[in-house]
Short mmCIF file of C-alpha atoms and ligand atoms in Angstrom, two decimals:
data_model
loop_
_atom_site.label_atom_id
_atom_site.label_comp_id
_atom_site.label_asym_id
_atom_site.label_seq_id
_atom_site.Cartn_x
_atom_site.Cartn_y
_atom_site.Cartn_z
CA MET G 1 -2.99 -30.14 15.37
CA ASN G 2 -2.68 -26.94 17.71
CA PRO G 3 -3.24 -23.75 16.33
CA LEU G 4 -0.13 -21.01 16.44
CA ILE G 5 -0.92 -17.87 18.34
CA ILE G 6 0.99 -14.99 17.31
CA GLY G 7 0.40 -12.20 19.63
CA ASN G 8 1.37 -9.18 17.69
CA TRP G 9 2.00 -6.00 20.36
CA LYS G 10 3.36 -3.88 17.29
CA CYS G 11 4.50 -0.38 18.22
CA ASN G 12 3.70 -1.66 22.05
CA PRO G 13 4.55 -0.63 25.38
CA CYS G 14 5.75 3.24 25.08
CA ASP G 15 8.28 2.05 28.22
CA SER G 16 9.99 -1.28 29.83
CA LYS G 17 7.88 -0.78 33.17
CA LYS G 18 4.88 -1.40 31.39
CA THR G 19 6.26 -4.30 28.71
CA GLU G 20 7.14 -6.15 31.94
CA LYS G 21 4.09 -5.67 33.49
CA LEU G 22 2.00 -6.46 30.49
CA PHE G 23 4.96 -10.02 29.80
CA SER G 24 3.86 -11.32 33.86
CA GLU G 25 0.50 -10.70 33.32
CA ILE G 26 0.16 -12.87 30.70
CA LYS G 27 2.50 -15.26 32.19
CA LYS G 28 0.73 -15.64 34.93
CA GLY G 29 -2.37 -16.05 33.37
CA LEU G 30 -1.67 -18.74 30.86
CA PRO G 31 -4.13 -21.27 30.90
CA LYS G 32 -2.04 -24.39 32.37
CA LYS G 33 -3.45 -26.99 29.65
CA LEU G 34 -2.62 -25.07 26.76
CA LYS G 35 -3.30 -26.39 23.51
CA ALA G 36 -1.58 -24.16 21.19
CA LYS G 37 1.93 -22.71 20.48
CA LEU G 38 2.13 -19.31 21.78
CA VAL G 39 4.61 -16.63 20.58
CA ILE G 40 4.96 -13.05 21.16
CA CYS G 41 5.86 -10.56 19.40
CA PRO G 42 7.60 -7.34 20.83
CA PRO G 43 9.14 -3.90 19.02
CA PHE G 44 12.92 -5.04 18.42
CA ILE G 45 14.08 -2.98 21.94
CA TYR G 46 12.13 -5.23 23.84
CA LEU G 47 13.44 -8.66 22.99
CA LYS G 48 16.13 -9.28 25.32
CA ASP G 49 14.67 -8.75 28.15
CA LEU G 50 11.64 -11.26 27.14
CA THR G 51 13.59 -14.11 25.55
CA GLY G 52 14.45 -17.04 27.52
CA ARG G 53 11.77 -16.41 30.17
CA GLY G 54 9.55 -19.39 29.58
CA LEU G 55 7.60 -17.81 26.31
CA GLU G 56 8.16 -17.88 22.62
CA ILE G 57 9.42 -14.13 21.34
CA GLY G 58 9.64 -13.96 17.67
CA ALA G 59 9.75 -10.58 16.15
CA GLN G 60 7.64 -8.16 14.36
CA ASP G 61 10.15 -7.91 11.29
CA CYS G 62 13.70 -8.17 9.98
CA PHE G 63 16.41 -7.46 7.85
CA PHE G 64 17.73 -9.41 4.96
CA GLN G 65 21.31 -8.88 5.41
CA ASP G 66 24.16 -7.46 7.71
CA GLY G 67 26.49 -4.71 6.78
CA PRO G 68 26.24 -0.88 6.44
CA PHE G 69 22.51 -0.92 6.57
CA THR G 70 21.68 1.70 9.25
CA GLY G 71 18.47 1.42 11.56
CA GLN G 72 17.79 -2.07 10.08
CA ILE G 73 17.98 -5.01 12.45
CA SER G 74 19.16 -8.78 10.65
CA VAL G 75 17.57 -12.21 10.88
CA SER G 76 21.45 -13.05 12.48
CA MET G 77 20.94 -10.84 15.35
CA LEU G 78 17.05 -12.10 15.63
CA LYS G 79 18.90 -15.53 15.54
CA SER G 80 21.60 -14.86 18.15
CA LEU G 81 18.96 -13.61 20.49
CA GLY G 82 16.57 -17.05 20.80
CA CYS G 83 13.98 -15.50 18.44
CA LYS G 84 12.62 -18.28 16.42
CA TYR G 85 9.34 -16.51 14.37
CA VAL G 86 9.59 -13.45 12.48
CA ILE G 87 6.60 -11.33 10.68
CA VAL G 88 7.00 -10.56 7.29
CA GLY G 89 4.85 -7.75 5.31
CA HIS G 90 2.42 -7.16 7.65
CA SER G 91 0.32 -4.78 6.40
CA GLU G 92 1.34 -2.09 8.04
CA LYS G 93 5.03 -2.22 6.33
CA ARG G 94 2.89 -2.43 3.23
CA ALA G 95 1.21 0.59 3.57
CA ALA G 96 4.68 2.22 4.44
CA GLY G 97 6.14 1.33 2.17
CA GLU G 98 7.41 -2.35 1.46
CA LYS G 99 7.52 -3.84 -1.60
CA ASP G 100 7.04 -7.45 -2.37
CA LYS G 101 10.87 -7.68 -3.66
CA ILE G 102 11.69 -6.40 0.19
CA ILE G 103 9.28 -9.22 1.37
CA ASN G 104 10.95 -12.05 -0.91
CA LEU G 105 14.55 -11.60 0.53
CA LYS G 106 13.80 -11.68 4.08
CA LEU G 107 11.97 -14.83 3.28
CA LYS G 108 14.45 -15.98 1.83
CA SER G 109 17.26 -15.05 4.54
CA CYS G 110 14.81 -16.48 7.44
CA LEU G 111 14.73 -19.37 5.57
CA GLU G 112 18.41 -19.50 5.21
CA LYS G 113 18.62 -18.79 8.64
CA ARG G 114 16.36 -21.34 10.13
CA LEU G 115 13.98 -18.80 11.51
CA VAL G 116 10.11 -19.11 10.55
CA PRO G 117 8.74 -16.30 8.73
CA ILE G 118 4.92 -15.28 8.68
CA LEU G 119 4.21 -14.13 5.94
CA CYS G 120 1.09 -11.62 5.90
CA ILE G 121 -1.06 -11.57 2.71
CA GLY G 122 -4.33 -9.32 2.11
CA GLU G 123 -5.90 -6.89 0.43
CA THR G 124 -7.75 -3.97 1.15
CA LEU G 125 -11.44 -2.98 1.51
CA LYS G 126 -11.70 -1.27 -1.82
CA GLN G 127 -9.61 -4.44 -3.46
CA ARG G 128 -12.54 -6.64 -1.68
CA LYS G 129 -15.48 -4.37 -2.84
CA SER G 130 -13.76 -4.50 -6.50
CA ASN G 131 -13.87 -8.38 -6.40
CA GLN G 132 -10.28 -8.90 -6.94
CA THR G 133 -9.25 -10.48 -3.39
CA SER G 134 -8.21 -13.30 -5.32
CA LYS G 135 -6.43 -12.11 -7.68
CA ILE G 136 -4.32 -9.95 -4.97
CA LEU G 137 -3.99 -12.69 -2.97
CA ARG G 138 -2.40 -14.45 -6.31
CA ARG G 139 -0.01 -12.00 -7.00
CA GLN G 140 1.37 -11.12 -3.45
CA LEU G 141 1.88 -15.18 -3.04
CA GLU G 142 3.61 -14.86 -6.71
CA LYS G 143 5.55 -12.76 -6.27
CA ASP G 144 6.40 -12.99 -2.26
CA LEU G 145 7.21 -16.48 -2.77
CA LYS G 146 9.35 -15.90 -5.90
CA GLY G 147 12.64 -18.20 -6.40
CA ILE G 148 11.25 -20.19 -3.46
CA VAL G 149 11.69 -23.93 -3.13
CA LYS G 150 9.74 -26.86 -2.27
CA LYS G 151 12.21 -27.81 0.30
CA ASP G 152 11.45 -25.07 1.96
CA ILE G 153 7.71 -23.79 1.61
CA GLU G 154 6.56 -25.97 4.33
CA SER G 155 8.39 -23.39 6.79
CA ILE G 156 6.76 -21.05 5.97
CA VAL G 157 3.45 -19.51 7.85
CA ILE G 158 0.96 -18.22 6.02
CA ALA G 159 -1.00 -15.48 8.05
CA TYR G 160 -4.15 -14.42 5.83
CA GLU G 161 -4.70 -10.45 7.18
CA PRO G 162 -7.57 -8.44 5.22
CA VAL G 163 -5.93 -4.89 6.11
CA TRP G 164 -9.69 -3.42 6.48
CA ALA G 165 -10.10 -6.20 9.73
CA ILE G 166 -6.78 -5.35 11.15
CA GLY G 167 -7.17 -3.21 13.71
CA THR G 168 -10.65 -2.49 13.22
CA GLY G 169 -13.41 -4.76 15.44
CA LYS G 170 -14.63 -5.41 12.52
CA ALA G 171 -13.00 -9.45 11.75
CA CYS G 172 -13.37 -11.43 8.82
CA ASP G 173 -16.77 -13.92 7.90
CA PRO G 174 -14.86 -16.85 9.07
CA GLU G 175 -17.14 -18.10 6.08
CA ILE G 176 -14.92 -15.71 4.05
CA ALA G 177 -11.49 -16.79 5.54
CA LYS G 178 -12.44 -20.33 4.89
CA VAL G 179 -12.91 -19.43 1.00
CA VAL G 180 -9.66 -17.29 0.78
CA LYS G 181 -7.57 -21.05 2.89
CA MET G 182 -9.16 -22.75 0.17
CA MET G 183 -7.81 -20.70 -2.33
CA ILE G 184 -4.32 -19.95 -0.64
CA LYS G 185 -4.11 -24.32 -0.75
CA LYS G 186 -4.96 -24.60 -4.16
CA TYR G 187 -2.74 -21.96 -5.13
CA LEU G 188 0.35 -24.55 -3.34
CA ARG G 189 -0.42 -27.20 -4.69
CA GLU G 190 -0.67 -25.96 -7.49
CA LEU G 191 2.55 -24.89 -7.60
CA TYR G 192 4.59 -26.73 -5.05
CA LYS G 193 2.46 -30.12 -4.60
CA THR G 194 2.20 -30.05 -0.99
CA ASP G 195 -0.76 -29.28 1.59
CA LYS G 196 1.45 -29.19 4.62
CA VAL G 197 1.92 -25.16 4.76
CA LYS G 198 0.20 -23.47 7.68
CA ILE G 199 -2.66 -20.58 6.88
CA ILE G 200 -3.30 -18.61 9.97
CA TYR G 201 -6.20 -15.65 10.60
CA GLY G 202 -5.22 -12.08 11.79
CA GLY G 203 -7.72 -9.06 11.82
CA SER G 204 -9.65 -8.29 14.53
CA VAL G 205 -10.01 -11.05 16.86
CA ASP G 206 -11.02 -11.60 20.06
CA ALA G 207 -12.69 -14.38 22.94
CA LYS G 208 -15.97 -14.60 21.48
CA ASN G 209 -14.65 -15.04 17.66
CA ALA G 210 -11.58 -17.13 17.91
CA LEU G 211 -13.06 -20.46 17.94
CA GLU G 212 -14.73 -19.73 15.10
CA TYR G 213 -11.73 -19.64 13.01
CA ALA G 214 -10.84 -22.28 13.92
CA GLU G 215 -14.20 -23.89 13.08
CA ALA G 216 -13.67 -22.64 9.72
CA GLY G 217 -9.77 -24.39 9.49
CA MET G 218 -7.79 -21.38 10.05
CA GLU G 219 -4.77 -23.27 12.03
CA GLY G 220 -3.88 -20.44 14.30
CA TYR G 221 -4.05 -16.73 14.69
CA ILE G 222 -2.41 -13.05 14.14
CA ILE G 223 -3.33 -10.98 17.58
CA GLY G 224 -2.94 -7.74 17.56
CA GLY G 225 -4.85 -5.42 19.61
CA MET G 226 -6.39 -8.05 22.03
CA SER G 227 -2.60 -9.19 22.91
CA LEU G 228 -2.27 -5.64 24.92
CA LYS G 229 -5.21 -6.68 26.90
CA PRO G 230 -3.71 -9.55 29.26
CA LYS G 231 -7.15 -10.15 30.43
CA GLU G 232 -8.72 -10.45 26.01
CA PHE G 233 -5.85 -12.38 25.41
CA ILE G 234 -5.86 -15.44 28.48
CA ALA G 235 -9.82 -15.68 27.47
CA ILE G 236 -8.84 -16.13 23.97
CA LEU G 237 -6.29 -18.57 25.13
CA ASN G 238 -8.73 -20.26 27.40
CA ASN G 239 -10.35 -21.26 24.54
CA PHE G 240 -7.82 -23.65 23.88
CA CYS G 241 -7.19 -26.34 26.38
C1 PEP W 1 -2.31 -7.54 13.33
O1 PEP W 1 -1.76 -6.75 14.09
O2 PEP W 1 -1.52 -8.13 13.07
C2 PEP W 1 -3.80 -7.80 13.90
C3 PEP W 1 -4.55 -8.88 13.41
O3 PEP W 1 -4.11 -6.76 14.55
P1 PEP W 1 -5.81 -6.69 15.31
O4 PEP W 1 -5.75 -7.72 16.23
O5 PEP W 1 -5.56 -5.46 16.11
O6 PEP W 1 -6.83 -6.85 14.36
#
């Protein structure tokens, strides 16, 4: 199956001109025979300018309700702009205080409004070193997916993003990612009796290591830093022609 490739621009670029340049360079350089589903996730402020221009556009976060919630951007708003994908529970949001309860509400809102949520889970280096990876990931899944029913689970994409690999240049060994993927699959099989949830990987992916994750069975990627560098990003995409 074709991989799902999410370009997470995080809090970049810093103005519209640079955004336009990045977007058009990526668009121009796209391999003609790309066998992957590509989704670019820019900051909210650029979503309107970039949707409907030939690349799938997603958001980096969402809020689960419309109404008196100053500063928030709801799932309905994203949907009205034509977004189909939303990153939920990124470790940078969790580090800033986002709790599993809120992540759970965001997932439910995405499912209700039919946006595809990309749920990020992952352990810190300290947790990995103290052999807590499996416990931490299980706990995140349990809390984040609470109350989500079988008919919806296959609409969620789960991204394994070890916190220690994000933006550090220290990518996770593909064999470790493979073990984690199997653990997530086992959990979902136990809970939902399904094997159909897409599991992707994020954390210092580059053109050299990208294929190793596909070989290890990962079904796609979240790419942060390298999605801001058109040449490097295109080099990653060229692996999937
Ligand atoms: C991310 O932002 O989710 C990410 C994986 O970043 P990077 O590719 O820079 O590690």
